[in-house]
Amino acid sequence: MVTTPLGTRRTPLLNLLPVQGAVSWVRRGEGLVGWGEADRLEVSGPGALAEASAWWADRCARTDVTDPLGVPGSGPVVFASVAFDPAVGTSVFVVPEVVVGRRGGQTWVTTTGDAADRPVLETSGEEADTSIGQLAYADGALDPVTWCGAVARAVERIDAGELAKVVLARDLLVTADHPLDPRRLLLRLASRFPDCWTFAVDGLLGATPELLLRRTGRELSSRVLAGTAARGADAEDARLADALVHSAKDLAEHEYAVASLAQALRPFCATLDVPSSPQLLTLPNVRHLSTDVRGTQRRDSTAGLLDLVDAVHPTAAVCGTPTPAAARVIAELEGMDRGRYAGPVGWLDARGDGEFGLALRCAQLTGGDGGAQARLFAGCGIVAGSDPEAELVETKNKLAAFQAALED
């Protein structure tokens, strides 16, 4: 395996991707993309992430590496898409044959296997197909009326004291006349949501605003999102923003999410900085309450990034609180298998550095790369006082992010 510096080459990373086997993790033009498959692990069951961590450590130990850069994302890299419930669903780990990275203006390429003998970027740069024809949408597991009924039942159980918060999601099915080119979707998502992480792993692609965990050396960081409001025009937009930062319901929902992350991360940290109040994160279609949490891992902690991800997932941002009760309510009311939606997605290198977001604002392409069908997902946090119709509107606003990438 060889990492080769490419200087300040500025070809947009997503433009390099081929049709088949594309993986990505890109924000503001920097990050990692890859293609080809040098190795792959699919794992499920109790201890799935521990098994994946051991597999990755063993693979790295057996790999001869030439890496003159030694920066996060150079050398061996595995892309991962973890099931929402790793004990039940299948998590996927892919080691690409070619990885192109960009960080701080420095670009590099890492090649492995047969790809190391080919000219750099030889297989990339095909023009994305922009014609998908007509789109047909259909309800997923639950139609809107039934889903609103599920929200109402969740509120009843919250009022009864069974739990404080639960995140309920719904899915939307879309069929196109022509194959869906994942590169086209990624390019449109990255253009519309530059402050999100545009990801693709094994047919699951999206643009997530939420960073579950980043590890650089022993420094840890996370961006927690919970509490959402739609955007408006001019004065209405300002009113909606002000209402969000003063909403008791949304602030409570956000606090549950921050507390669950901090509680899970604190045993591993020598220091942990948790701001006392959230900020506003403004995206083109919605606003979120946002809190950036930062910490330093204890020197006597041997936990790797996948161990930390396993410890903090699922947070209340995608499941609820308390976690066991919320998971039970999701299983009873949501009516669908989330698969890898709302699970950790990102990358890990041989040094233990990496980034994992949560697979939100995403779709699972069916029939492999270039298939003509996709399953879109969106969810929202349900707490005391949640209104089913308002929560349905929130899911529609979130689904619109991916629908715009399909329809533009």
CSV table of C-alpha atoms in Angstrom, one decimal:
chain,number,residue,atom,x,y,z
A,1,MET,CA,0.0,0.0,0.0
A,2,VAL,CA,1.4,3.3,-1.1
A,3,THR,CA,0.4,6.9,-0.3
A,4,THR,CA,1.5,9.4,-2.8
A,5,PRO,CA,1.3,13.2,-2.3
A,6,LEU,CA,-0.3,15.1,-5.1
A,7,GLY,CA,0.5,18.6,-4.0
A,8,THR,CA,-2.3,21.2,-4.4
A,9,ARG,CA,-4.3,19.5,-7.1
A,10,ARG,CA,-7.8,21.0,-6.9
A,11,THR,CA,-10.0,18.6,-8.9
A,12,PRO,CA,-13.2,18.3,-6.7
A,13,LEU,CA,-13.0,15.0,-4.9
A,14,LEU,CA,-16.5,13.9,-5.8
A,15,ASN,CA,-15.8,14.5,-9.5
A,16,LEU,CA,-13.2,11.7,-9.3
A,17,LEU,CA,-15.7,9.0,-8.5
A,18,PRO,CA,-16.6,6.2,-10.9
A,19,VAL,CA,-20.1,4.8,-11.2
A,20,GLN,CA,-19.4,1.5,-9.3
A,21,GLY,CA,-18.2,1.1,-5.8
A,22,ALA,CA,-17.9,4.7,-4.8
A,23,VAL,CA,-17.3,5.7,-1.1
A,24,SER,CA,-17.1,9.2,0.2
A,25,TRP,CA,-16.8,11.4,3.3
A,26,VAL,CA,-16.5,15.0,2.1
A,27,ARG,CA,-17.2,18.4,3.7
A,28,ARG,CA,-16.4,21.8,2.2
A,29,GLY,CA,-14.4,20.1,-0.5
A,30,GLU,CA,-12.1,18.2,1.8
A,31,GLY,CA,-12.2,14.7,3.1
A,32,LEU,CA,-11.9,11.3,1.5
A,33,VAL,CA,-13.3,9.5,-1.6
A,34,GLY,CA,-12.5,6.0,-2.8
A,35,TRP,CA,-13.4,3.2,-5.2
A,36,GLY,CA,-12.6,-0.4,-5.8
A,37,GLU,CA,-12.7,-3.0,-3.1
A,38,ALA,CA,-9.4,-4.4,-1.7
A,39,ASP,CA,-11.2,-6.0,1.3
A,40,ARG,CA,-14.6,-6.1,2.9
A,41,LEU,CA,-16.2,-7.1,6.2
A,42,GLU,CA,-19.9,-7.6,6.9
A,43,VAL,CA,-20.6,-8.3,10.6
A,44,SER,CA,-23.6,-8.5,12.9
A,45,GLY,CA,-24.5,-9.8,16.3
A,46,PRO,CA,-23.4,-8.9,19.8
A,47,GLY,CA,-19.9,-7.6,19.8
A,48,ALA,CA,-20.0,-6.7,16.1
A,49,LEU,CA,-18.0,-3.5,16.5
A,50,ALA,CA,-15.4,-5.2,18.7
A,51,GLU,CA,-15.0,-7.9,16.0
A,52,ALA,CA,-14.6,-5.2,13.3
A,53,SER,CA,-12.0,-3.3,15.4
A,54,ALA,CA,-10.0,-6.5,15.8
A,55,TRP,CA,-10.3,-7.3,12.1
A,56,TRP,CA,-9.1,-3.8,11.2
A,57,ALA,CA,-6.1,-3.9,13.6
A,58,ASP,CA,-5.1,-7.3,12.3
A,59,ARG,CA,-5.3,-6.2,8.7
A,60,CYS,CA,-3.3,-3.0,9.3
A,61,ALA,CA,-0.6,-5.1,11.1
A,62,ARG,CA,-0.3,-7.3,8.1
A,63,THR,CA,-0.1,-4.5,5.5
A,64,ASP,CA,3.2,-3.1,4.2
A,65,VAL,CA,2.7,0.7,4.0
A,66,THR,CA,4.6,3.5,2.5
A,67,ASP,CA,3.1,6.8,3.8
A,68,PRO,CA,5.3,9.9,3.8
A,69,LEU,CA,2.5,12.1,4.9
A,70,GLY,CA,1.3,10.5,8.1
A,71,VAL,CA,-1.8,12.7,8.4
A,72,PRO,CA,-5.3,11.6,9.4
A,73,GLY,CA,-6.7,9.7,6.4
A,74,SER,CA,-3.4,8.8,4.7
A,75,GLY,CA,-2.2,5.3,4.7
A,76,PRO,CA,-4.7,2.4,5.2
A,77,VAL,CA,-8.3,3.6,5.5
A,78,VAL,CA,-11.5,1.7,6.0
A,79,PHE,CA,-15.0,3.2,5.3
A,80,ALA,CA,-17.7,2.0,7.5
A,81,SER,CA,-21.5,2.0,7.6
A,82,VAL,CA,-22.8,0.6,10.9
A,83,ALA,CA,-26.3,-0.7,11.5
A,84,PHE,CA,-28.6,1.3,13.7
A,85,ASP,CA,-28.7,-1.8,15.9
A,86,PRO,CA,-25.3,-3.6,15.3
A,87,ALA,CA,-26.5,-6.6,17.3
A,88,VAL,CA,-29.2,-7.3,14.8
A,89,GLY,CA,-28.5,-5.5,11.5
A,90,THR,CA,-25.5,-5.9,9.2
A,91,SER,CA,-22.6,-3.4,9.4
A,92,VAL,CA,-20.4,-3.0,6.4
A,93,PHE,CA,-16.7,-2.1,6.3
A,94,VAL,CA,-15.0,-1.5,3.0
A,95,VAL,CA,-11.2,-1.0,2.3
A,96,PRO,CA,-11.1,0.7,-1.2
A,97,GLU,CA,-8.4,-0.1,-3.7
A,98,VAL,CA,-7.9,3.7,-4.3
A,99,VAL,CA,-8.5,6.5,-1.7
A,100,VAL,CA,-8.0,10.1,-2.6
A,101,GLY,CA,-7.8,12.5,0.3
A,102,ARG,CA,-7.6,16.2,0.8
A,103,ARG,CA,-6.8,18.1,4.0
A,104,GLY,CA,-5.7,21.7,4.5
A,105,GLY,CA,-5.1,22.1,0.8
A,106,GLN,CA,-2.9,19.0,0.6
A,107,THR,CA,-4.1,16.2,-1.7
A,108,TRP,CA,-2.9,12.6,-1.8
A,109,VAL,CA,-3.8,9.2,-3.2
A,110,THR,CA,-3.4,5.8,-1.5
A,111,THR,CA,-3.4,2.7,-3.6
A,112,THR,CA,-3.5,-0.9,-2.7
A,113,GLY,CA,-3.4,-4.3,-4.5
A,114,ASP,CA,-3.5,-4.1,-8.3
A,115,ALA,CA,-4.4,-0.5,-8.2
A,116,ALA,CA,-0.9,0.3,-7.0
A,117,ASP,CA,0.4,-0.6,-10.4
A,118,ARG,CA,-2.0,1.6,-12.4
A,119,PRO,CA,-1.6,5.2,-13.2
A,120,VAL,CA,-2.9,7.5,-10.5
A,121,LEU,CA,-6.7,8.2,-10.8
A,122,GLU,CA,-6.9,6.2,-14.1
A,123,THR,CA,-10.2,4.8,-13.2
A,124,SER,CA,-11.9,8.0,-12.1
A,125,GLY,CA,-13.5,11.1,-13.7
A,126,GLU,CA,-16.4,9.6,-15.7
A,127,GLU,CA,-19.1,12.2,-16.2
A,128,ALA,CA,-22.1,11.7,-13.9
A,129,ASP,CA,-25.4,10.7,-15.6
A,130,THR,CA,-28.0,13.5,-15.1
A,131,SER,CA,-31.0,11.9,-16.7
A,132,ILE,CA,-33.2,9.8,-14.4
A,133,GLY,CA,-36.6,10.5,-16.0
A,134,GLN,CA,-39.8,10.6,-14.0
A,135,LEU,CA,-39.9,9.8,-10.3
A,136,ALA,CA,-42.6,7.9,-8.6
A,137,TYR,CA,-43.0,8.1,-4.8
A,138,ALA,CA,-44.7,5.6,-2.5
A,139,ASP,CA,-45.2,5.3,1.2
A,140,GLY,CA,-42.8,3.1,3.1
A,141,ALA,CA,-43.6,1.0,6.1
A,142,LEU,CA,-46.2,3.5,7.4
A,143,ASP,CA,-48.4,6.0,5.5
A,144,PRO,CA,-48.5,9.5,7.0
A,145,VAL,CA,-51.8,9.0,8.9
A,146,THR,CA,-50.6,5.7,10.5
A,147,TRP,CA,-47.2,7.3,11.4
A,148,CYS,CA,-49.0,10.2,13.1
A,149,GLY,CA,-50.9,7.6,15.1
A,150,ALA,CA,-47.6,6.0,16.2
A,151,VAL,CA,-46.4,9.5,17.3
A,152,ALA,CA,-49.6,10.0,19.4
A,153,ARG,CA,-49.1,6.6,21.0
A,154,ALA,CA,-45.5,7.5,21.8
A,155,VAL,CA,-46.6,10.7,23.5
A,156,GLU,CA,-49.1,8.7,25.6
A,157,ARG,CA,-46.3,6.4,26.8
A,158,ILE,CA,-44.1,9.4,27.5
A,159,ASP,CA,-46.9,11.0,29.5
A,160,ALA,CA,-47.3,7.7,31.4
A,161,GLY,CA,-43.7,7.9,32.5
A,162,GLU,CA,-42.3,5.0,30.5
A,163,LEU,CA,-39.7,7.2,28.8
A,164,ALA,CA,-38.7,10.8,28.3
A,165,LYS,CA,-37.9,10.9,24.6
A,166,VAL,CA,-38.1,8.6,21.6
A,167,VAL,CA,-37.0,9.2,18.0
A,168,LEU,CA,-39.5,7.9,15.4
A,169,ALA,CA,-38.5,7.7,11.8
A,170,ARG,CA,-40.4,7.0,8.6
A,171,ASP,CA,-39.3,6.0,5.1
A,172,LEU,CA,-40.3,7.0,1.6
A,173,LEU,CA,-39.8,4.8,-1.5
A,174,VAL,CA,-38.8,6.3,-4.9
A,175,THR,CA,-38.5,4.7,-8.3
A,176,ALA,CA,-36.9,6.4,-11.3
A,177,ASP,CA,-37.4,5.7,-15.0
A,178,HIS,CA,-33.6,5.3,-15.3
A,179,PRO,CA,-30.8,4.2,-13.1
A,180,LEU,CA,-29.8,6.5,-10.2
A,181,ASP,CA,-26.2,7.6,-10.6
A,182,PRO,CA,-24.8,7.9,-7.0
A,183,ARG,CA,-22.2,10.5,-8.2
A,184,ARG,CA,-25.0,12.8,-9.4
A,185,LEU,CA,-26.7,12.6,-6.0
A,186,LEU,CA,-23.5,13.2,-4.1
A,187,LEU,CA,-22.6,16.2,-6.1
A,188,ARG,CA,-26.0,17.8,-5.6
A,189,LEU,CA,-26.0,17.1,-1.9
A,190,ALA,CA,-22.5,18.5,-1.5
A,191,SER,CA,-23.4,21.6,-3.5
A,192,ARG,CA,-26.6,22.3,-1.5
A,193,PHE,CA,-25.3,21.3,1.9
A,194,PRO,CA,-21.6,22.2,2.0
A,195,ASP,CA,-21.5,22.3,5.8
A,196,CYS,CA,-22.7,18.7,6.0
A,197,TRP,CA,-20.7,15.6,5.6
A,198,THR,CA,-21.5,14.0,2.2
A,199,PHE,CA,-21.1,10.3,2.6
A,200,ALA,CA,-21.5,7.1,0.6
A,201,VAL,CA,-20.8,3.5,1.7
A,202,ASP,CA,-22.3,0.4,0.1
A,203,GLY,CA,-25.2,2.2,-1.5
A,204,LEU,CA,-26.2,4.2,1.5
A,205,LEU,CA,-25.6,7.9,0.7
A,206,GLY,CA,-26.6,11.2,2.1
A,207,ALA,CA,-25.5,14.5,3.7
A,208,THR,CA,-25.4,14.4,7.5
A,209,PRO,CA,-25.2,17.5,9.6
A,210,GLU,CA,-24.4,15.5,12.7
A,211,LEU,CA,-20.9,14.4,13.8
A,212,LEU,CA,-21.1,11.5,16.2
A,213,LEU,CA,-17.4,11.3,17.0
A,214,ARG,CA,-14.1,12.5,15.6
A,215,ARG,CA,-10.8,11.2,16.9
A,216,THR,CA,-7.5,12.9,16.1
A,217,GLY,CA,-4.7,11.5,18.3
A,218,ARG,CA,-6.3,11.7,21.8
A,219,GLU,CA,-8.6,14.6,20.9
A,220,LEU,CA,-12.3,13.9,20.6
A,221,SER,CA,-15.1,16.0,19.3
A,222,SER,CA,-18.8,15.6,18.5
A,223,ARG,CA,-21.6,17.8,17.2
A,224,VAL,CA,-25.0,17.0,18.7
A,225,LEU,CA,-28.2,18.0,16.9
A,226,ALA,CA,-31.7,17.8,18.3
A,227,GLY,CA,-34.5,20.3,18.1
A,228,THR,CA,-35.5,21.4,14.6
A,229,ALA,CA,-37.4,24.2,12.9
A,230,ALA,CA,-38.3,24.9,9.3
A,231,ARG,CA,-36.9,27.9,7.4
A,232,GLY,CA,-39.0,30.8,6.2
A,233,ALA,CA,-38.6,34.0,4.2
A,234,ASP,CA,-37.0,37.1,5.7
A,235,ALA,CA,-38.9,38.2,8.9
A,236,GLU,CA,-40.6,34.8,9.1
A,237,ASP,CA,-37.2,33.1,9.1
A,238,ALA,CA,-36.0,35.2,12.0
A,239,ARG,CA,-39.2,34.6,13.9
A,240,LEU,CA,-38.8,30.8,13.4
A,241,ALA,CA,-35.2,30.9,14.6
A,242,ASP,CA,-36.1,32.9,17.7
A,243,ALA,CA,-38.9,30.5,18.5
A,244,LEU,CA,-36.6,27.5,18.2
A,245,VAL,CA,-34.0,28.9,20.7
A,246,HIS,CA,-36.8,29.6,23.2
A,247,SER,CA,-38.8,26.4,22.7
A,248,ALA,CA,-39.0,24.5,26.0
A,249,LYS,CA,-39.9,21.3,24.0
A,250,ASP,CA,-36.9,21.6,21.6
A,251,LEU,CA,-34.5,22.6,24.4
A,252,ALA,CA,-35.5,19.6,26.4
A,253,GLU,CA,-35.2,17.3,23.4
A,254,HIS,CA,-31.7,18.7,22.8
A,255,GLU,CA,-30.6,18.4,26.4
A,256,TYR,CA,-31.5,14.7,26.4
A,257,ALA,CA,-29.3,14.2,23.4
A,258,VAL,CA,-26.3,16.1,24.8
A,259,ALA,CA,-26.6,14.4,28.2
A,260,SER,CA,-26.7,10.9,26.7
A,261,LEU,CA,-23.5,11.6,24.6
A,262,ALA,CA,-21.6,13.2,27.5
A,263,GLN,CA,-22.6,10.4,29.9
A,264,ALA,CA,-21.3,7.7,27.5
A,265,LEU,CA,-18.1,9.6,26.7
A,266,ARG,CA,-17.1,10.8,30.1
A,267,PRO,CA,-15.5,7.5,31.4
A,268,PHE,CA,-13.0,7.6,28.6
A,269,CYS,CA,-12.0,11.3,29.0
A,270,ALA,CA,-9.5,13.2,31.1
A,271,THR,CA,-11.3,16.4,30.1
A,272,LEU,CA,-14.8,16.9,28.6
A,273,ASP,CA,-16.1,20.3,27.6
A,274,VAL,CA,-19.9,20.4,27.3
A,275,PRO,CA,-21.4,23.9,26.6
A,276,SER,CA,-24.3,24.8,28.8
A,277,SER,CA,-26.5,26.1,26.0
A,278,PRO,CA,-26.9,25.2,22.3
A,279,GLN,CA,-26.1,27.3,19.2
A,280,LEU,CA,-28.2,27.5,16.0
A,281,LEU,CA,-27.0,25.5,13.0
A,282,THR,CA,-28.6,26.9,9.9
A,283,LEU,CA,-29.0,24.8,6.8
A,284,PRO,CA,-30.8,25.6,3.5
A,285,ASN,CA,-34.0,23.7,4.5
A,286,VAL,CA,-34.0,23.6,8.3
A,287,ARG,CA,-32.4,24.9,11.5
A,288,HIS,CA,-31.2,22.8,14.4
A,289,LEU,CA,-30.2,23.3,17.9
A,290,SER,CA,-26.5,22.3,18.0
A,291,THR,CA,-23.9,21.7,20.6
A,292,ASP,CA,-20.2,20.9,20.0
A,293,VAL,CA,-18.7,18.7,22.6
A,294,ARG,CA,-14.9,18.3,22.9
A,295,GLY,CA,-12.8,16.1,25.1
A,296,THR,CA,-9.3,14.5,25.6
A,297,GLN,CA,-9.1,10.8,25.9
A,298,ARG,CA,-7.5,9.5,29.1
A,299,ARG,CA,-3.9,8.3,28.6
A,300,ASP,CA,-4.7,5.1,30.4
A,301,SER,CA,-7.6,4.4,28.0
A,302,THR,CA,-6.9,1.8,25.4
A,303,ALA,CA,-10.3,2.3,23.6
A,304,GLY,CA,-10.0,2.8,19.9
A,305,LEU,CA,-12.4,4.8,17.8
A,306,LEU,CA,-14.7,1.9,17.1
A,307,ASP,CA,-14.8,1.1,20.8
A,308,LEU,CA,-15.8,4.7,21.5
A,309,VAL,CA,-18.4,4.7,18.7
A,310,ASP,CA,-19.8,1.5,20.2
A,311,ALA,CA,-20.0,3.1,23.6
A,312,VAL,CA,-21.8,6.3,22.6
A,313,HIS,CA,-24.2,4.9,20.0
A,314,PRO,CA,-27.2,5.2,20.0
A,315,THR,CA,-27.4,8.6,21.6
A,316,ALA,CA,-30.8,10.2,22.4
A,317,ALA,CA,-30.5,12.1,19.2
A,318,VAL,CA,-31.4,9.0,17.1
A,319,CYS,CA,-33.0,6.7,19.7
A,320,GLY,CA,-34.3,8.4,22.8
A,321,THR,CA,-33.9,8.2,26.6
A,322,PRO,CA,-33.7,6.0,28.5
A,323,THR,CA,-32.1,4.0,25.7
A,324,PRO,CA,-33.6,0.6,26.4
A,325,ALA,CA,-37.2,1.9,26.7
A,326,ALA,CA,-36.8,4.1,23.6
A,327,ALA,CA,-35.4,1.2,21.6
A,328,ARG,CA,-38.4,-0.9,22.7
A,329,VAL,CA,-40.9,1.8,21.7
A,330,ILE,CA,-39.2,2.2,18.3
A,331,ALA,CA,-39.4,-1.6,17.6
A,332,GLU,CA,-43.1,-1.6,18.6
A,333,LEU,CA,-44.3,1.6,16.8
A,334,GLU,CA,-42.0,2.4,13.9
A,335,GLY,CA,-43.0,-0.6,11.8
A,336,MET,CA,-39.7,-0.9,9.8
A,337,ASP,CA,-36.2,-2.1,9.8
A,338,ARG,CA,-33.9,0.9,9.9
A,339,GLY,CA,-31.0,-1.1,8.5
A,340,ARG,CA,-28.0,1.3,8.5
A,341,TYR,CA,-30.2,4.5,8.7
A,342,ALA,CA,-29.3,6.5,11.8
A,343,GLY,CA,-26.2,4.3,12.4
A,344,PRO,CA,-22.6,5.5,12.5
A,345,VAL,CA,-21.0,6.1,9.1
A,346,GLY,CA,-17.5,7.3,8.4
A,347,TRP,CA,-13.9,6.2,8.2
A,348,LEU,CA,-11.0,5.0,10.3
A,349,ASP,CA,-7.3,4.9,9.5
A,350,ALA,CA,-4.4,2.7,10.8
A,351,ARG,CA,-3.4,5.3,13.4
A,352,GLY,CA,-6.8,5.2,15.0
A,353,ASP,CA,-7.8,8.6,13.7
A,354,GLY,CA,-11.2,8.9,12.0
A,355,GLU,CA,-14.6,10.5,11.8
A,356,PHE,CA,-18.1,9.0,12.2
A,357,GLY,CA,-21.3,10.9,11.6
A,358,LEU,CA,-24.8,9.6,11.9
A,359,ALA,CA,-26.4,8.4,8.7
A,360,LEU,CA,-29.2,11.0,8.4
A,361,ARG,CA,-30.8,12.8,5.5
A,362,CYS,CA,-29.9,9.7,3.5
A,363,ALA,CA,-31.2,7.1,1.1
A,364,GLN,CA,-30.4,3.4,0.5
A,365,LEU,CA,-30.1,2.7,-3.2
A,366,THR,CA,-31.5,-0.7,-4.0
A,367,GLY,CA,-30.3,-3.0,-6.7
A,368,GLY,CA,-26.7,-1.9,-6.2
A,369,ASP,CA,-25.0,1.1,-7.6
A,370,GLY,CA,-26.9,2.4,-10.6
A,371,GLY,CA,-30.2,0.9,-9.4
A,372,ALA,CA,-33.4,2.7,-10.2
A,373,GLN,CA,-34.9,2.6,-6.7
A,374,ALA,CA,-34.1,4.2,-3.4
A,375,ARG,CA,-35.4,4.2,0.2
A,376,LEU,CA,-35.4,7.7,1.8
A,377,PHE,CA,-35.4,8.2,5.6
A,378,ALA,CA,-36.2,10.9,8.1
A,379,GLY,CA,-37.0,11.0,11.8
A,380,CYS,CA,-37.7,13.4,14.6
A,381,GLY,CA,-37.5,13.4,18.4
A,382,ILE,CA,-40.8,12.9,20.3
A,383,VAL,CA,-41.1,14.3,23.8
A,384,ALA,CA,-43.9,15.4,26.1
A,385,GLY,CA,-46.1,17.9,24.2
A,386,SER,CA,-45.1,16.7,20.7
A,387,ASP,CA,-47.8,17.3,18.1
A,388,PRO,CA,-48.1,14.4,15.5
A,389,GLU,CA,-48.9,16.7,12.6
A,390,ALA,CA,-46.0,19.1,13.4
A,391,GLU,CA,-43.7,16.1,13.6
A,392,LEU,CA,-44.9,14.9,10.3
A,393,VAL,CA,-44.1,18.3,8.7
A,394,GLU,CA,-40.6,18.0,10.2
A,395,THR,CA,-40.0,14.7,8.6
A,396,LYS,CA,-41.2,16.1,5.3
A,397,ASN,CA,-38.8,19.0,5.6
A,398,LYS,CA,-35.9,16.6,6.2
A,399,LEU,CA,-36.9,14.3,3.4
A,400,ALA,CA,-36.9,17.3,1.1
A,401,ALA,CA,-33.1,17.5,1.4
A,402,PHE,CA,-32.7,14.2,-0.6
A,403,GLN,CA,-35.7,14.7,-2.7
A,404,ALA,CA,-34.2,18.0,-4.0
A,405,ALA,CA,-31.0,16.1,-5.0
A,406,LEU,CA,-33.2,13.6,-7.0
A,407,GLU,CA,-35.4,16.3,-8.6
A,408,ASP,CA,-33.1,19.2,-9.4
